[in-house]
Amino acid sequence: MPTERLINALQSYGVRLADSRAGAPSRRGGAGPSDHKAMTIAGRTVMVPVHTEAAFDSPFLVRRPDADGVSVIEHDGVVIGQATFPGRPRFYALSTFDGVPYSKIAVLHGRDVLATTVLQTCIRYQNRAKTCQFCSIGQSLAAGRTVAHKTPEQLAEVARAAVLLDGVKHMVMTTGTPNATDRGAAVLCESAFAVKAAVDLPIQAQCEPPDDDRWFERMKASGIDALGMHLEAVTPEVRARIMPGKASVPLERYYAAFEAAVPIFGRGQVSTYILAGLGDAPEAILEMAGRLVGMGVYPFVVPFVPISGTPLESHPAPGPDFMHAILKPLADMLAQANLRSADIKAGCGRCGACSALSTYERAGVAA
Ligand code: SF4
């Protein structure tokens, strides 16, 4: 099976792990996709669901690692590949000067990405009617696995250690939305400024479009190299159903914000996250992707993962054929436009671990 199809299938079905202790600790809850474990397959480090309902019944089983740390992957009992697991990061053993474990400030994503949610609270998460139905930003906070507000000093300290001890290559800073004005841009600016003062690490910041486009200049001046403003869903009906609060920001505001941000951060350095499998047809996602690519925005399309404890925990994940119908033409579209994940300075598009998209990009280049 080609690597991109294998990764696609593993991300759709999830896997059963013979040894759940293998590799770095898996992510449970938190902002964005969760309930995954990082594993490396054919040189690509990807996040594969392991704690979802579907994963418990997955036809894929990852065996216990051998003495060299290599695990075989079986499909219905037939060996189809092998995987290794990135190890537990060394910076997880440390605590900040004020006594907070580093792992509550930021975590390792994929193989070499430091990820943090600066504000673990969100105006949209206050009640079930407004919350994004896929999101579990409050779960890890309630479980005590993180702190509500990571200070600039804490972030700088952890980022420096993660670079020195674990060789992280870039950083993702996301945030819950604190207000309906700057929408988190201000706290991202102060965080990025402190990290950049401590260590030379490319940073992607992620937030909703702020009310004033001048924030993009300020973000860039603070040391933010790349920007993510995440659509999640692309049609008005699905947006209203899946993220009733966030859908109050109209698509037109996103388009205007993309237009304003691309000249500041550069073509391909502004991206958006699109969750496939929530109701948008492949054609609708590809149509939106075409519009975004035309603006110089990288559309990072990711299979939806139903996270335990969220309103969508029983919603099915998209099948591999559904994802293939999007990712293959999308990779071709990106190649034609000369937009490459590898050229993104920092962030989810560069990491690529939550989707097979970048593997499709490479497969297209190789072909
Ligand atoms: S794609 Fe983004 S959310 Fe997924 S592992 Fe990489 S940095 Fe984290």
Coordinates of C-alpha atoms and ligand atoms in Angstrom, one line a residue:
M1 CA 0.0 0.0 0.0
P2 CA 1.5 3.4 -0.8
T3 CA 2.5 5.3 2.3
E4 CA 0.0 8.1 1.8
R5 CA -2.9 5.6 1.6
L6 CA -1.6 3.7 4.6
I7 CA -1.4 6.9 6.7
N8 CA -4.8 7.9 5.5
A9 CA -6.3 4.6 6.6
L10 CA -4.6 4.6 10.0
Q11 CA -5.8 8.2 10.6
S12 CA -9.4 7.2 9.6
Y13 CA -9.7 4.0 11.6
G14 CA -7.2 4.7 14.3
V15 CA -5.1 1.8 15.7
R16 CA -5.2 -0.6 18.7
L17 CA -1.9 -0.5 20.5
A18 CA -0.5 -3.7 22.0
D19 CA 1.6 -1.6 24.3
S20 CA 0.0 1.8 25.2
R21 CA 3.3 2.8 26.9
A22 CA 5.3 2.8 23.7
G23 CA 6.7 6.2 22.7
A24 CA 5.8 9.6 24.0
P25 CA 2.7 10.1 26.1
S26 CA -0.5 10.4 23.9
R27 CA -2.6 13.5 23.9
R28 CA -6.0 13.4 25.6
G29 CA -8.2 16.5 25.4
G30 CA -7.0 20.0 24.8
A31 CA -7.4 22.4 21.9
G32 CA -7.5 21.1 18.4
P33 CA -7.2 17.5 17.5
S34 CA -6.5 15.1 20.3
D35 CA -6.7 11.5 21.5
H36 CA -3.7 10.7 19.2
K37 CA -0.3 9.1 19.5
A38 CA 2.7 10.2 17.4
M39 CA 4.2 7.4 15.3
T40 CA 6.7 7.4 12.5
I41 CA 5.9 5.4 9.4
A42 CA 8.2 5.4 6.4
G43 CA 10.0 8.5 7.7
R44 CA 6.8 10.5 8.3
T45 CA 5.8 11.3 11.8
V46 CA 2.0 11.3 12.0
M47 CA -0.6 11.6 14.7
V48 CA -2.9 8.5 14.8
P49 CA -6.1 8.2 16.9
V50 CA -5.7 5.7 19.7
H51 CA -8.2 6.8 22.3
T52 CA -11.3 7.2 20.2
E53 CA -14.2 4.7 20.1
A54 CA -13.3 3.8 16.5
A55 CA -9.7 3.1 17.4
F56 CA -10.8 0.4 20.0
D57 CA -12.4 -1.5 17.1
S58 CA -9.8 -0.7 14.5
P59 CA -8.7 -3.5 12.1
F60 CA -5.2 -2.1 12.6
L61 CA -3.0 -3.4 15.5
V62 CA 0.4 -2.0 16.3
R63 CA 2.4 -4.6 18.0
R64 CA 4.8 -4.1 21.0
P65 CA 8.1 -2.6 19.9
D66 CA 11.0 -5.0 19.5
A67 CA 14.5 -4.5 21.1
D68 CA 15.2 -1.9 18.4
G69 CA 12.0 0.0 19.1
V70 CA 10.3 -1.1 15.8
S71 CA 6.7 -2.2 15.9
V72 CA 4.9 -4.1 13.2
I73 CA 1.5 -2.9 12.0
E74 CA -1.0 -5.6 11.3
H75 CA -4.3 -5.3 9.4
D76 CA -6.7 -8.1 10.4
G77 CA -3.7 -10.2 11.4
V78 CA -1.6 -9.6 8.3
V79 CA 1.6 -7.6 8.6
I80 CA 1.4 -4.5 6.4
G81 CA 4.1 -2.2 7.7
Q82 CA 6.1 -1.0 10.6
A83 CA 6.3 2.0 12.9
T84 CA 8.6 3.6 15.5
F85 CA 7.6 6.0 18.2
P86 CA 9.2 9.4 19.0
G87 CA 10.5 9.0 22.6
R88 CA 9.3 10.9 25.6
P89 CA 10.8 14.5 25.4
R90 CA 13.6 15.2 27.9
F91 CA 12.1 18.6 28.7
Y92 CA 9.0 16.9 30.2
A93 CA 11.2 16.1 33.3
L94 CA 11.7 19.7 34.2
S95 CA 9.6 22.4 36.0
T96 CA 9.6 26.1 35.7
F97 CA 11.2 28.5 38.1
D98 CA 7.8 29.0 39.7
G99 CA 7.2 25.2 40.0
V100 CA 5.0 24.3 37.1
P101 CA 5.9 21.1 35.2
Y102 CA 7.1 22.0 31.7
S103 CA 4.6 19.5 30.2
K104 CA 1.7 21.7 31.6
I105 CA 3.1 24.7 29.7
A106 CA 3.8 23.1 26.3
V107 CA 3.9 19.6 24.7
L108 CA 5.7 17.9 21.9
H109 CA 3.6 17.4 18.8
G110 CA 4.7 15.1 16.0
R111 CA 8.5 14.8 16.1
D112 CA 9.9 18.3 16.5
V113 CA 7.0 20.7 17.2
L114 CA 6.5 22.5 20.5
A115 CA 2.8 23.2 21.0
T116 CA 1.0 25.3 23.5
T117 CA -2.4 26.7 24.1
V118 CA -1.6 30.0 25.7
L119 CA -5.1 30.6 27.1
Q120 CA -6.9 27.3 27.9
T121 CA -10.2 29.1 28.3
C122 CA -12.5 30.3 25.5
I123 CA -15.6 32.6 25.3
R124 CA -17.1 29.9 23.0
Y125 CA -16.6 27.1 25.5
Q126 CA -18.9 28.6 28.2
N127 CA -22.0 26.7 27.1
R128 CA -22.9 23.7 25.0
A129 CA -25.0 25.8 22.6
K130 CA -22.0 28.0 21.6
T131 CA -19.0 25.7 21.9
C132 CA -17.3 24.2 18.8
Q133 CA -18.7 20.7 19.0
F134 CA -15.4 18.9 18.2
C135 CA -13.3 20.9 20.7
S136 CA -12.0 19.6 24.1
I137 CA -10.0 22.7 25.2
G138 CA -11.5 22.5 28.7
Q139 CA -10.9 18.8 29.3
S140 CA -7.2 18.9 29.9
L141 CA -7.6 22.0 32.1
A142 CA -10.3 20.3 34.2
A143 CA -8.1 17.2 34.5
G144 CA -5.2 19.3 35.8
R145 CA -2.9 18.5 32.8
T146 CA -2.4 22.1 31.9
V147 CA -2.7 25.6 33.4
A148 CA -5.3 28.2 32.2
H149 CA -2.8 31.0 31.2
K150 CA 0.8 30.3 30.3
T151 CA 2.8 33.4 31.1
P152 CA 5.3 34.8 28.6
E153 CA 8.1 33.9 31.0
Q154 CA 7.0 30.3 31.4
L155 CA 6.7 29.9 27.6
A156 CA 10.1 31.3 27.0
E157 CA 11.7 29.1 29.6
V158 CA 10.1 25.9 28.2
A159 CA 10.8 26.8 24.6
R160 CA 14.4 27.3 25.3
A161 CA 14.7 24.0 27.0
A162 CA 12.8 22.2 24.3
V163 CA 15.2 23.5 21.7
L164 CA 18.3 22.7 23.7
L165 CA 17.2 19.3 25.1
D166 CA 15.0 17.9 22.3
G167 CA 15.9 19.8 19.2
V168 CA 12.4 21.1 18.5
K169 CA 12.4 23.0 15.2
H170 CA 9.2 25.2 15.4
M171 CA 6.5 26.2 17.7
V172 CA 2.7 26.3 17.5
M173 CA 0.9 28.8 19.7
T174 CA -2.8 28.5 19.7
T175 CA -5.3 30.1 22.1
G176 CA -8.8 29.9 23.2
T177 CA -10.7 33.1 22.2
P178 CA -10.6 35.5 25.1
N179 CA -12.8 38.3 23.7
A180 CA -14.6 39.4 20.6
T181 CA -12.1 42.2 19.8
D182 CA -8.5 41.1 19.4
R183 CA -9.6 37.5 19.7
G184 CA -6.3 36.5 21.3
A185 CA -3.9 38.4 19.1
A186 CA -2.6 40.5 22.0
V187 CA -1.7 37.5 24.2
L188 CA -0.1 35.8 21.3
C189 CA 2.1 38.9 20.6
E190 CA 3.4 39.0 24.2
S191 CA 4.0 35.3 24.2
A192 CA 5.9 35.3 20.9
F193 CA 8.0 38.3 21.9
A194 CA 9.2 36.5 25.1
V195 CA 9.9 33.2 23.3
K196 CA 11.9 35.0 20.5
A197 CA 13.9 36.9 23.1
A198 CA 14.9 33.6 24.7
V199 CA 15.5 31.4 21.7
D200 CA 15.6 31.5 17.9
L201 CA 12.5 29.3 17.1
P202 CA 10.1 29.9 14.2
I203 CA 6.6 30.4 15.6
Q204 CA 3.1 30.0 14.1
A205 CA 0.3 31.7 16.0
Q206 CA -3.3 30.6 15.7
C207 CA -6.4 32.7 16.4
E208 CA -9.7 33.8 15.0
P209 CA -9.5 36.9 12.7
P210 CA -9.0 39.9 15.1
D211 CA -11.4 42.9 14.7
D212 CA -8.6 45.1 13.3
D213 CA -6.2 44.0 10.6
R214 CA -3.4 46.1 12.2
W215 CA -3.0 43.2 14.5
F216 CA -1.2 41.3 11.7
E217 CA 1.6 43.9 11.6
R218 CA 1.9 43.7 15.4
M219 CA 2.0 39.9 15.4
K220 CA 4.7 39.9 12.7
A221 CA 6.7 42.5 14.7
S222 CA 6.4 40.4 17.8
G223 CA 8.2 37.5 16.2
I224 CA 5.4 35.5 14.8
D225 CA 6.5 33.9 11.5
A226 CA 3.3 32.3 10.3
L227 CA -0.4 32.7 11.0
G228 CA -3.2 30.2 11.2
M229 CA -6.9 31.4 11.1
H230 CA -8.9 28.2 11.1
L231 CA -12.1 27.8 9.2
E232 CA -12.7 24.2 10.5
A233 CA -15.9 23.9 8.3
V234 CA -16.5 25.6 4.9
T235 CA -20.2 25.8 4.2
P236 CA -22.5 28.0 6.2
E237 CA -24.8 25.2 7.2
V238 CA -22.1 23.0 8.6
R239 CA -20.4 26.0 10.3
A240 CA -23.7 26.9 12.1
R241 CA -24.3 23.3 13.2
I242 CA -20.8 22.4 14.2
M243 CA -19.5 25.6 15.7
P244 CA -22.5 27.8 16.5
G245 CA -20.5 30.4 18.4
K246 CA -17.5 30.8 16.0
A247 CA -19.9 30.8 13.0
S248 CA -20.9 34.3 14.1
V249 CA -17.7 35.4 12.4
P250 CA -18.8 35.3 8.8
L251 CA -16.8 33.7 6.0
E252 CA -16.4 37.2 4.5
R253 CA -14.4 38.3 7.5
Y254 CA -12.1 35.3 7.1
Y255 CA -11.6 36.1 3.4
A256 CA -10.8 39.8 4.2
A257 CA -8.4 38.8 7.0
F258 CA -6.6 36.3 4.7
E259 CA -6.2 39.1 2.1
A260 CA -4.8 41.4 4.7
A261 CA -2.5 38.9 6.3
V262 CA -0.8 37.3 3.3
P263 CA 1.1 40.4 2.2
I264 CA 2.5 40.7 5.8
F265 CA 3.5 37.1 6.5
G266 CA 4.1 36.1 2.9
R267 CA 2.5 33.7 0.4
G268 CA 2.0 30.3 1.9
Q269 CA 2.8 31.5 5.5
V270 CA -0.9 32.0 6.3
S271 CA -2.9 28.9 6.6
T272 CA -6.2 27.5 7.7
Y273 CA -7.3 24.2 9.2
I274 CA -10.2 22.4 7.6
L275 CA -11.8 19.4 9.3
A276 CA -13.1 16.9 6.8
G277 CA -15.9 14.6 7.7
L278 CA -18.2 17.0 9.5
G279 CA -20.7 17.3 6.7
D280 CA -18.9 19.4 4.0
A281 CA -18.8 17.5 0.7
P282 CA -15.3 16.9 -0.8
E283 CA -16.4 19.2 -3.7
A284 CA -17.2 22.0 -1.2
I285 CA -13.9 21.6 0.6
L286 CA -12.0 21.6 -2.7
E287 CA -13.9 24.6 -3.9
M288 CA -12.9 26.5 -0.7
A289 CA -9.3 25.2 -1.0
G290 CA -9.1 26.6 -4.6
R291 CA -10.2 30.0 -3.4
L292 CA -7.7 30.0 -0.6
V293 CA -4.8 28.8 -2.7
G294 CA -5.7 31.6 -5.1
M295 CA -5.1 34.0 -2.2
G296 CA -1.8 32.4 -1.2
V297 CA -3.3 30.6 1.8
Y298 CA -2.4 27.0 2.6
P299 CA -5.5 24.9 3.3
F300 CA -4.5 22.2 5.8
V301 CA -7.2 19.6 5.4
V302 CA -7.3 17.1 8.3
P303 CA -9.6 14.2 9.0
F304 CA -12.0 14.9 11.8
V305 CA -11.2 12.8 15.0
P306 CA -14.2 12.3 17.3
I307 CA -12.8 13.1 20.8
S308 CA -14.1 11.4 23.8
G309 CA -16.2 13.6 26.0
T310 CA -17.1 16.1 23.3
P311 CA -20.6 16.4 21.7
L312 CA -19.2 14.7 18.6
E313 CA -17.6 11.8 20.3
S314 CA -19.9 9.3 18.5
H315 CA -19.8 11.1 15.1
P316 CA -18.0 8.8 12.6
A317 CA -14.6 9.8 11.4
P318 CA -14.3 10.1 7.6
G319 CA -13.3 7.0 5.7
P320 CA -10.0 6.7 3.8
D321 CA -11.7 6.9 0.4
F322 CA -13.4 10.2 1.4
M323 CA -10.1 11.7 2.5
H324 CA -8.3 10.4 -0.6
A325 CA -11.0 12.1 -2.8
I326 CA -9.9 15.4 -1.2
L327 CA -6.2 15.0 -0.5
K328 CA -5.1 13.7 -3.9
P329 CA -6.6 16.6 -5.9
L330 CA -5.7 19.1 -3.2
A331 CA -2.0 18.0 -3.4
D332 CA -2.1 18.5 -7.1
M333 CA -3.7 21.9 -6.7
L334 CA -1.0 22.9 -4.2
A335 CA 1.8 21.7 -6.6
Q336 CA 0.4 23.7 -9.4
A337 CA 0.3 26.8 -7.3
N338 CA 3.8 26.1 -6.0
L339 CA 2.6 26.1 -2.4
R340 CA 4.4 23.5 -0.3
S341 CA 4.1 22.5 3.3
A342 CA 7.9 22.2 3.4
D343 CA 8.2 25.9 2.7
I344 CA 6.0 27.0 5.7
K345 CA 8.2 28.4 8.4
A346 CA 6.2 27.0 11.4
G347 CA 3.0 25.5 12.4
C348 CA 0.5 22.7 11.6
G349 CA 1.0 22.9 7.8
R350 CA 4.7 22.5 8.2
C351 CA 4.3 19.7 10.8
G352 CA 1.6 17.9 8.8
A353 CA 1.2 15.1 11.4
C354 CA -2.5 15.4 11.7
S355 CA -3.2 14.7 8.0
A356 CA -1.7 12.6 5.1
L357 CA -1.8 15.8 3.0
S358 CA 2.0 16.5 3.0
T359 CA 2.6 12.8 2.2
Y360 CA 0.3 13.2 -0.8
E361 CA 2.3 16.3 -1.8
R362 CA 5.6 14.3 -1.7
A363 CA 4.1 11.3 -3.5
G364 CA 2.9 13.7 -6.3
V365 CA 6.4 15.2 -6.6
A366 CA 8.0 11.7 -6.7
A367 CA 5.5 10.6 -9.4
Ligands
SF4_1 S1 -0.4 19.2 12.6 FE1 -0.6 20.8 14.2 S2 -2.0 20.0 15.8 FE2 -1.3 18.3 14.5 S3 0.5 17.4 15.6 FE3 1.3 18.9 14.1 S4 1.4 20.9 15.2 FE4 0.1 19.5 16.4

